[in-house]
Amino acid sequence: MRLVVKVGSNVLTRQDGTLNLERMQSLVAQVAQVLRMGHEVILVSSGAVACGRNILKTSEKLDEVEQRQLFSAVGQVSLMAHYRELFAAQGLHIGQVLTMKENFSTRRFYLNQRHCMSVMLRNGVVPVVNENDTVSVTELMFTDNDELSGILASMMGADSLIILSNIDGIYDGPPSSEGSRVIPYIEPGKDLSAYIQAKKSSFGRGGMLTKSSIASKVAQEGIRVIIANGTREQILPDLLTSPQTTVHTEFVPAAGVSSVKKWIAHSDGFAKGRVFINERATQALSQMKVMSLLMVGVTAVEGDFEEGDIINILDPNGHVVAVGKSGHSSREARELIGQHDVKPMVHYDYLYIL
């Protein structure tokens, strides 16, 4: 079984923001235990910015991007040094993977990253992945490492994505309320808006809203997603050996999705253009049947794109309902709007319905 394990900043840091080395040591020991069970693990680890902020005190006033660049550059070195030492004590080697959102924007870059981590796994090396905040800028950043871990789980064909936070899962009410309980299973398509608060964590960029959104998306791609408490002792081995008695929230995976569609599913942020469709085409796509987007259903084309570029598909109200790989250039598409018996705007094999 191949696992992607994401560890958040609130798991790795203490209340004052300093790195919790005892927690890191425990998590590394748990990963080693999981590896000895015969599983593969890709570790997505936050903590570099928090680590750097603790190491370096600056008198200069920095904006948000400058702070992330500076503190991550300093903190990533220290974070990886700790991981190297802790994994070495378990007889394991690690490999650092720093990536950016734009590295997933083309199929070629996407496959290059997949090949890199596949080589590591085949040779018994644990990939430790983080966003390269030193060169990322605001508009090209991942929402947080939850989004990154979701893309990696999809890209690497993981069986499960385990997101470790500082709470036990998704509750059916405010977590602080006495009567609230963790929801153990969430079926595909379930509306969670009544349970999720749009609140960010203390040291990370995301919150439970981001986690649930990413988890739902990844589960729809056929990957089991678990949200659990990374501060609990032996949480990783317990999730694998005794899931029925280990508190957590599991997003039940839907039927499998092709590897190309998995890439397209996470590519809406890289779209080169927008295609608007009529109500009939919108209804056809909403039925989730095997069908392509035909030009007869297209009402407008925006942007400048070539055949093979990623495009967003919007309903008459301007809501994005699908993402796809365009079968036409923008110039050709404008000429073919509303026509029958021509090449599809997006073939089903390259169409991901949101």
GROMACS .gro file of C-alpha atoms in nm:
model
  354
    1MET     CA    1   0.000   0.000   0.000
    2ARG     CA    2   0.128   0.345  -0.092
    3LEU     CA    3   0.051   0.623   0.156
    4VAL     CA    4   0.091   0.999   0.140
    5VAL     CA    5   0.113   1.135   0.495
    6LYS     CA    6   0.075   1.510   0.543
    7VAL     CA    7   0.191   1.658   0.874
    8GLY     CA    8   0.071   2.010   0.951
    9SER     CA    9   0.249   2.293   1.129
   10ASN     CA   10   0.018   2.267   1.428
   11VAL     CA   11   0.132   1.907   1.477
   12LEU     CA   12   0.502   1.986   1.454
   13THR     CA   13   0.509   2.303   1.663
   14ARG     CA   14   0.440   2.392   2.024
   15GLN     CA   15   0.201   2.665   2.134
   16ASP     CA   16   0.481   2.923   2.118
   17GLY     CA   17   0.560   2.827   1.757
   18THR     CA   18   0.888   2.645   1.830
   19LEU     CA   19   0.956   2.308   1.668
   20ASN     CA   20   0.848   2.010   1.878
   21LEU     CA   21   1.138   1.767   1.833
   22GLU     CA   22   0.980   1.502   2.054
   23ARG     CA   23   0.673   1.499   1.829
   24MET     CA   24   0.894   1.481   1.519
   25GLN     CA   25   1.083   1.187   1.667
   26SER     CA   26   0.756   1.008   1.744
   27LEU     CA   27   0.620   1.064   1.392
   28VAL     CA   28   0.941   0.945   1.228
   29ALA     CA   29   0.934   0.630   1.443
   30GLN     CA   30   0.573   0.574   1.335
   31VAL     CA   31   0.663   0.615   0.968
   32ALA     CA   32   0.944   0.364   1.015
   33GLN     CA   33   0.698   0.123   1.174
   34VAL     CA   34   0.459   0.163   0.881
   35LEU     CA   35   0.744   0.098   0.637
   36ARG     CA   36   0.833  -0.222   0.822
   37MET     CA   37   0.473  -0.334   0.769
   38GLY     CA   38   0.554  -0.333   0.398
   39HIS     CA   39   0.392  -0.003   0.298
   40GLU     CA   40   0.543   0.289   0.105
   41VAL     CA   41   0.529   0.638   0.255
   42ILE     CA   42   0.563   0.984   0.101
   43LEU     CA   43   0.586   1.244   0.377
   44VAL     CA   44   0.455   1.594   0.312
   45SER     CA   45   0.585   1.808   0.597
   46SER     CA   46   0.508   2.163   0.694
   47GLY     CA   47   0.712   2.344   0.958
   48ALA     CA   48   0.990   2.517   0.765
   49VAL     CA   49   0.848   2.868   0.803
   50ALA     CA   50   0.768   2.816   1.171
   51CYS     CA   51   1.116   2.673   1.224
   52GLY     CA   52   1.284   2.965   1.048
   53ARG     CA   53   1.078   3.222   1.235
   54ASN     CA   54   1.204   3.074   1.560
   55ILE     CA   55   1.568   3.069   1.446
   56LEU     CA   56   1.593   3.414   1.289
   57LYS     CA   57   1.484   3.739   1.448
   58THR     CA   58   1.473   4.039   1.213
   59SER     CA   59   1.452   4.409   1.284
   60GLU     CA   60   1.356   4.486   0.923
   61LYS     CA   61   0.984   4.504   0.849
   62LEU     CA   62   0.899   4.240   0.588
   63ASP     CA   63   0.580   4.180   0.392
   64GLU     CA   64   0.407   3.840   0.396
   65VAL     CA   65   0.583   3.697   0.089
   66GLU     CA   66   0.927   3.820   0.208
   67GLN     CA   67   0.869   3.659   0.547
   68ARG     CA   68   0.779   3.325   0.390
   69GLN     CA   69   1.080   3.336   0.159
   70LEU     CA   70   1.326   3.426   0.432
   71PHE     CA   71   1.196   3.202   0.710
   72SER     CA   72   1.143   2.902   0.482
   73ALA     CA   73   1.496   2.933   0.339
   74VAL     CA   74   1.645   2.932   0.688
   75GLY     CA   75   1.396   2.691   0.842
   76GLN     CA   76   1.397   2.429   0.565
   77VAL     CA   77   1.766   2.359   0.624
   78SER     CA   78   1.708   2.303   0.993
   79LEU     CA   79   1.390   2.101   0.939
   80MET     CA   80   1.559   1.862   0.696
   81ALA     CA   81   1.862   1.826   0.923
   82HIS     CA   82   1.630   1.708   1.200
   83TYR     CA   83   1.450   1.468   0.966
   84ARG     CA   84   1.779   1.329   0.833
   85GLU     CA   85   1.907   1.260   1.183
   86LEU     CA   86   1.579   1.107   1.306
   87PHE     CA   87   1.528   0.883   1.002
   88ALA     CA   88   1.896   0.778   1.009
   89ALA     CA   89   1.841   0.658   1.367
   90GLN     CA   90   1.574   0.428   1.220
   91GLY     CA   91   1.815   0.305   0.951
   92LEU     CA   92   1.636   0.498   0.675
   93HIS     CA   93   1.739   0.745   0.405
   94ILE     CA   94   1.534   1.048   0.304
   95GLY     CA   95   1.523   1.264  -0.007
   96GLN     CA   96   1.417   1.627  -0.009
   97VAL     CA   97   1.159   1.732  -0.269
   98LEU     CA   98   1.083   2.104  -0.293
   99THR     CA   99   0.815   2.187  -0.546
  100MET     CA  100   0.588   2.469  -0.662
  101LYS     CA  101   0.234   2.484  -0.791
  102GLU     CA  102   0.346   2.577  -1.140
  103ASN     CA  103   0.547   2.252  -1.158
  104PHE     CA  104   0.214   2.073  -1.196
  105SER     CA  105   0.090   2.302  -1.473
  106THR     CA  106   0.201   2.085  -1.765
  107ARG     CA  107   0.177   1.711  -1.813
  108ARG     CA  108   0.554   1.690  -1.878
  109PHE     CA  109   0.652   1.857  -1.549
  110TYR     CA  110   0.388   1.649  -1.371
  111LEU     CA  111   0.534   1.323  -1.504
  112ASN     CA  112   0.892   1.433  -1.429
  113GLN     CA  113   0.804   1.481  -1.063
  114ARG     CA  114   0.624   1.147  -1.053
  115HIS     CA  115   0.929   0.974  -1.200
  116CYS     CA  116   1.161   1.139  -0.945
  117MET     CA  117   0.960   1.018  -0.645
  118SER     CA  118   0.900   0.675  -0.799
  119VAL     CA  119   1.277   0.624  -0.823
  120MET     CA  120   1.313   0.722  -0.457
  121LEU     CA  121   1.046   0.476  -0.346
  122ARG     CA  122   1.193   0.191  -0.551
  123ASN     CA  123   1.525   0.245  -0.378
  124GLY     CA  124   1.389   0.260  -0.025
  125VAL     CA  125   1.423   0.637   0.012
  126VAL     CA  126   1.148   0.828   0.193
  127PRO     CA  127   1.052   1.142  -0.003
  128VAL     CA  128   1.002   1.441   0.228
  129VAL     CA  129   0.807   1.702   0.034
  130ASN     CA  130   0.738   2.069   0.099
  131GLU     CA  131   0.645   2.372  -0.108
  132ASN     CA  132   0.943   2.577  -0.221
  133ASP     CA  133   0.838   2.899  -0.050
  134THR     CA  134   1.172   3.063  -0.128
  135VAL     CA  135   1.071   3.118  -0.491
  136SER     CA  136   0.692   3.100  -0.475
  137VAL     CA  137   0.487   3.417  -0.489
  138THR     CA  138   0.137   3.469  -0.355
  139GLU     CA  139  -0.066   3.402  -0.669
  140LEU     CA  140   0.128   3.082  -0.746
  141MET     CA  141   0.131   2.935  -0.396
  142PHE     CA  142  -0.063   2.629  -0.296
  143THR     CA  143  -0.349   2.707  -0.058
  144ASP     CA  144  -0.135   2.513   0.188
  145ASN     CA  145   0.031   2.170   0.211
  146ASP     CA  146  -0.312   2.005   0.222
  147GLU     CA  147  -0.355   2.102  -0.143
  148LEU     CA  148  -0.002   1.986  -0.223
  149SER     CA  149  -0.055   1.651  -0.052
  150GLY     CA  150  -0.379   1.600  -0.246
  151ILE     CA  151  -0.207   1.657  -0.580
  152LEU     CA  152   0.078   1.425  -0.479
  153ALA     CA  153  -0.159   1.149  -0.369
  154SER     CA  154  -0.331   1.173  -0.705
  155MET     CA  155  -0.007   1.195  -0.902
  156MET     CA  156   0.160   0.903  -0.724
  157GLY     CA  157  -0.143   0.674  -0.739
  158ALA     CA  158  -0.159   0.652  -0.360
  159ASP     CA  159  -0.401   0.413  -0.197
  160SER     CA  160  -0.457   0.652   0.094
  161LEU     CA  161  -0.391   1.014   0.189
  162ILE     CA  162  -0.358   1.069   0.563
  163ILE     CA  163  -0.385   1.432   0.676
  164LEU     CA  164  -0.258   1.476   1.031
  165SER     CA  165  -0.393   1.783   1.208
  166ASN     CA  166  -0.426   1.879   1.574
  167ILE     CA  167  -0.789   1.766   1.601
  168ASP     CA  168  -0.944   1.421   1.563
  169GLY     CA  169  -1.134   1.478   1.239
  170ILE     CA  170  -1.444   1.656   1.115
  171TYR     CA  171  -1.705   1.708   1.385
  172ASP     CA  172  -2.083   1.723   1.354
  173GLY     CA  173  -2.074   2.047   1.556
  174PRO     CA  174  -1.822   2.290   1.707
  175PRO     CA  175  -1.526   2.076   1.828
  176SER     CA  176  -1.526   2.257   2.161
  177SER     CA  177  -1.892   2.171   2.230
  178GLU     CA  178  -1.952   1.882   2.468
  179GLY     CA  179  -2.207   1.711   2.245
  180SER     CA  180  -2.002   1.725   1.923
  181ARG     CA  181  -1.880   1.397   1.777
  182VAL     CA  182  -1.630   1.310   1.505
  183ILE     CA  183  -1.797   1.200   1.181
  184PRO     CA  184  -1.637   0.859   1.110
  185TYR     CA  185  -1.728   0.823   0.740
  186ILE     CA  186  -1.813   1.073   0.470
  187GLU     CA  187  -1.962   0.939   0.149
  188PRO     CA  188  -1.877   1.092  -0.192
  189GLY     CA  189  -2.070   1.410  -0.265
  190LYS     CA  190  -2.181   1.478   0.093
  191ASP     CA  191  -2.233   1.849   0.168
  192LEU     CA  192  -2.018   1.946   0.468
  193SER     CA  193  -2.091   2.318   0.474
  194ALA     CA  194  -2.296   2.285   0.794
  195TYR     CA  195  -2.003   2.131   0.982
  196ILE     CA  196  -1.700   2.329   0.865
  197GLN     CA  197  -1.576   2.661   1.001
  198ALA     CA  198  -1.367   2.880   0.770
  199LYS     CA  199  -1.095   2.926   1.029
  200LYS     CA  200  -0.722   2.904   0.962
  201SER     CA  201  -0.469   2.730   1.185
  202SER     CA  202  -0.231   2.919   1.408
  203PHE     CA  203   0.088   2.855   1.210
  204GLY     CA  204  -0.031   2.722   0.872
  205ARG     CA  205  -0.215   2.887   0.581
  206GLY     CA  206  -0.512   2.654   0.572
  207GLY     CA  207  -0.783   2.521   0.798
  208MET     CA  208  -1.048   2.250   0.813
  209LEU     CA  209  -1.236   2.409   0.521
  210THR     CA  210  -0.931   2.353   0.300
  211LYS     CA  211  -0.878   2.002   0.436
  212SER     CA  212  -1.236   1.894   0.373
  213SER     CA  213  -1.239   2.046   0.024
  214ILE     CA  214  -0.915   1.871  -0.076
  215ALA     CA  215  -1.024   1.546   0.091
  216SER     CA  216  -1.354   1.542  -0.101
  217LYS     CA  217  -1.177   1.607  -0.429
  218VAL     CA  218  -0.914   1.337  -0.377
  219ALA     CA  219  -1.174   1.084  -0.260
  220GLN     CA  220  -1.370   1.148  -0.580
  221GLU     CA  221  -1.058   1.033  -0.765
  222GLY     CA  222  -1.071   0.691  -0.598
  223ILE     CA  223  -0.825   0.756  -0.313
  224ARG     CA  224  -0.919   0.701   0.051
  225VAL     CA  225  -0.858   1.013   0.260
  226ILE     CA  226  -0.823   1.016   0.639
  227ILE     CA  227  -0.815   1.321   0.865
  228ALA     CA  228  -0.679   1.235   1.210
  229ASN     CA  229  -0.500   1.381   1.512
  230GLY     CA  230  -0.123   1.377   1.464
  231THR     CA  231  -0.063   1.457   1.829
  232ARG     CA  232  -0.203   1.119   1.937
  233GLU     CA  233   0.058   0.853   2.014
  234GLN     CA  234   0.091   0.579   1.750
  235ILE     CA  235  -0.175   0.737   1.533
  236LEU     CA  236  -0.028   0.612   1.202
  237PRO     CA  237   0.013   0.242   1.296
  238ASP     CA  238  -0.325   0.249   1.473
  239LEU     CA  239  -0.501   0.383   1.163
  240LEU     CA  240  -0.364   0.087   0.965
  241THR     CA  241  -0.398  -0.193   1.219
  242SER     CA  242  -0.708  -0.094   1.419
  243PRO     CA  243  -0.905   0.168   1.223
  244GLN     CA  244  -1.237   0.070   1.380
  245THR     CA  245  -1.121   0.176   1.727
  246THR     CA  246  -0.905   0.473   1.623
  247VAL     CA  247  -1.093   0.802   1.610
  248HIS     CA  248  -1.071   0.975   1.272
  249THR     CA  249  -1.276   1.089   0.973
  250GLU     CA  250  -1.253   0.885   0.653
  251PHE     CA  251  -1.363   1.012   0.313
  252VAL     CA  252  -1.488   0.705   0.128
  253PRO     CA  253  -1.328   0.678  -0.219
  254ALA     CA  254  -1.540   0.685  -0.533
  255ALA     CA  255  -1.480   0.466  -0.836
  256GLY     CA  256  -1.136   0.493  -0.996
  257VAL     CA  257  -1.032   0.775  -1.229
  258SER     CA  258  -0.769   0.761  -1.506
  259SER     CA  259  -0.425   0.907  -1.437
  260VAL     CA  260  -0.475   1.179  -1.701
  261LYS     CA  261  -0.804   1.284  -1.542
  262LYS     CA  262  -0.637   1.295  -1.201
  263TRP     CA  263  -0.392   1.552  -1.338
  264ILE     CA  264  -0.671   1.749  -1.502
  265ALA     CA  265  -0.873   1.743  -1.178
  266HIS     CA  266  -0.607   1.955  -1.005
  267SER     CA  267  -0.535   2.182  -1.303
  268ASP     CA  268  -0.820   2.432  -1.284
  269GLY     CA  269  -0.580   2.692  -1.148
  270PHE     CA  270  -0.364   2.662  -1.461
  271ALA     CA  271  -0.645   2.713  -1.713
  272LYS     CA  272  -0.550   2.922  -2.016
  273GLY     CA  273  -0.910   3.007  -2.107
  274ARG     CA  274  -1.279   2.979  -2.024
  275VAL     CA  275  -1.557   2.818  -2.221
  276PHE     CA  276  -1.922   2.893  -2.142
  277ILE     CA  277  -2.189   2.630  -2.211
  278ASN     CA  278  -2.567   2.639  -2.234
  279GLU     CA  279  -2.818   2.495  -1.989
  280ARG     CA  280  -2.867   2.173  -2.185
  281ALA     CA  281  -2.495   2.098  -2.188
  282THR     CA  282  -2.473   2.184  -1.817
  283GLN     CA  283  -2.748   1.936  -1.736
  284ALA     CA  284  -2.581   1.668  -1.947
  285LEU     CA  285  -2.251   1.711  -1.761
  286SER     CA  286  -2.425   1.712  -1.422
  287GLN     CA  287  -2.552   1.360  -1.490
  288MET     CA  288  -2.189   1.240  -1.473
  289LYS     CA  289  -2.241   1.014  -1.775
  290VAL     CA  290  -1.969   0.916  -2.022
  291MET     CA  291  -1.986   1.200  -2.272
  292SER     CA  292  -1.773   1.466  -2.434
  293LEU     CA  293  -1.839   1.838  -2.439
  294LEU     CA  294  -1.968   1.910  -2.790
  295MET     CA  295  -1.936   2.240  -2.970
  296VAL     CA  296  -2.314   2.262  -3.005
  297GLY     CA  297  -2.333   2.326  -2.630
  298VAL     CA  298  -2.072   2.604  -2.630
  299THR     CA  299  -2.200   2.963  -2.614
  300ALA     CA  300  -1.883   3.170  -2.565
  301VAL     CA  301  -1.504   3.137  -2.555
  302GLU     CA  302  -1.271   3.359  -2.352
  303GLY     CA  303  -0.893   3.375  -2.344
  304ASP     CA  304  -0.615   3.282  -2.583
  305PHE     CA  305  -0.527   2.911  -2.581
  306GLU     CA  306  -0.402   2.635  -2.807
  307GLU     CA  307  -0.528   2.283  -2.865
  308GLY     CA  308  -0.422   2.071  -2.566
  309ASP     CA  309  -0.427   2.356  -2.314
  310ILE     CA  310  -0.629   2.330  -1.994
  311ILE     CA  311  -0.956   2.523  -1.994
  312ASN     CA  312  -1.229   2.586  -1.737
  313ILE     CA  313  -1.588   2.512  -1.838
  314LEU     CA  314  -1.858   2.740  -1.695
  315ASP     CA  315  -2.237   2.713  -1.680
  316PRO     CA  316  -2.470   2.999  -1.786
  317ASN     CA  317  -2.439   3.150  -1.436
  318GLY     CA  318  -2.060   3.166  -1.456
  319HIS     CA  319  -1.987   2.875  -1.220
  320VAL     CA  320  -1.700   2.640  -1.309
  321VAL     CA  321  -1.855   2.295  -1.359
  322ALA     CA  322  -1.570   2.109  -1.527
  323VAL     CA  323  -1.205   2.126  -1.629
  324GLY     CA  324  -1.067   1.982  -1.949
  325LYS     CA  325  -0.799   1.959  -2.212
  326SER     CA  326  -0.913   2.162  -2.509
  327GLY     CA  327  -0.966   1.991  -2.842
  328HIS     CA  328  -0.941   2.322  -3.029
  329SER     CA  329  -0.746   2.645  -3.017
  330SER     CA  330  -0.943   2.947  -2.897
  331ARG     CA  331  -0.957   3.079  -3.254
  332GLU     CA  332  -1.097   2.753  -3.390
  333ALA     CA  333  -1.342   2.721  -3.101
  334ARG     CA  334  -1.489   3.066  -3.163
  335GLU     CA  335  -1.548   2.974  -3.529
  336LEU     CA  336  -1.720   2.647  -3.433
  337ILE     CA  337  -1.949   2.773  -3.153
  338GLY     CA  338  -2.290   2.604  -3.170
  339GLN     CA  339  -2.204   2.372  -3.459
  340HIS     CA  340  -2.297   2.002  -3.492
  341ASP     CA  341  -2.085   1.714  -3.621
  342VAL     CA  342  -1.745   1.865  -3.547
  343LYS     CA  343  -1.462   1.760  -3.317
  344PRO     CA  344  -1.562   1.793  -2.946
  345MET     CA  345  -1.453   2.097  -2.749
  346VAL     CA  346  -1.328   1.852  -2.486
  347HIS     CA  347  -1.319   1.475  -2.534
  348TYR     CA  348  -1.452   1.268  -2.244
  349ASP     CA  349  -1.108   1.113  -2.181
  350TYR     CA  350  -0.975   1.462  -2.100
  351LEU     CA  351  -1.279   1.601  -1.917
  352TYR     CA  352  -1.307   1.616  -1.538
  353ILE     CA  353  -1.648   1.713  -1.399
  354LEU     CA  354  -1.633   1.899  -1.069
   0.00000   0.00000   0.00000
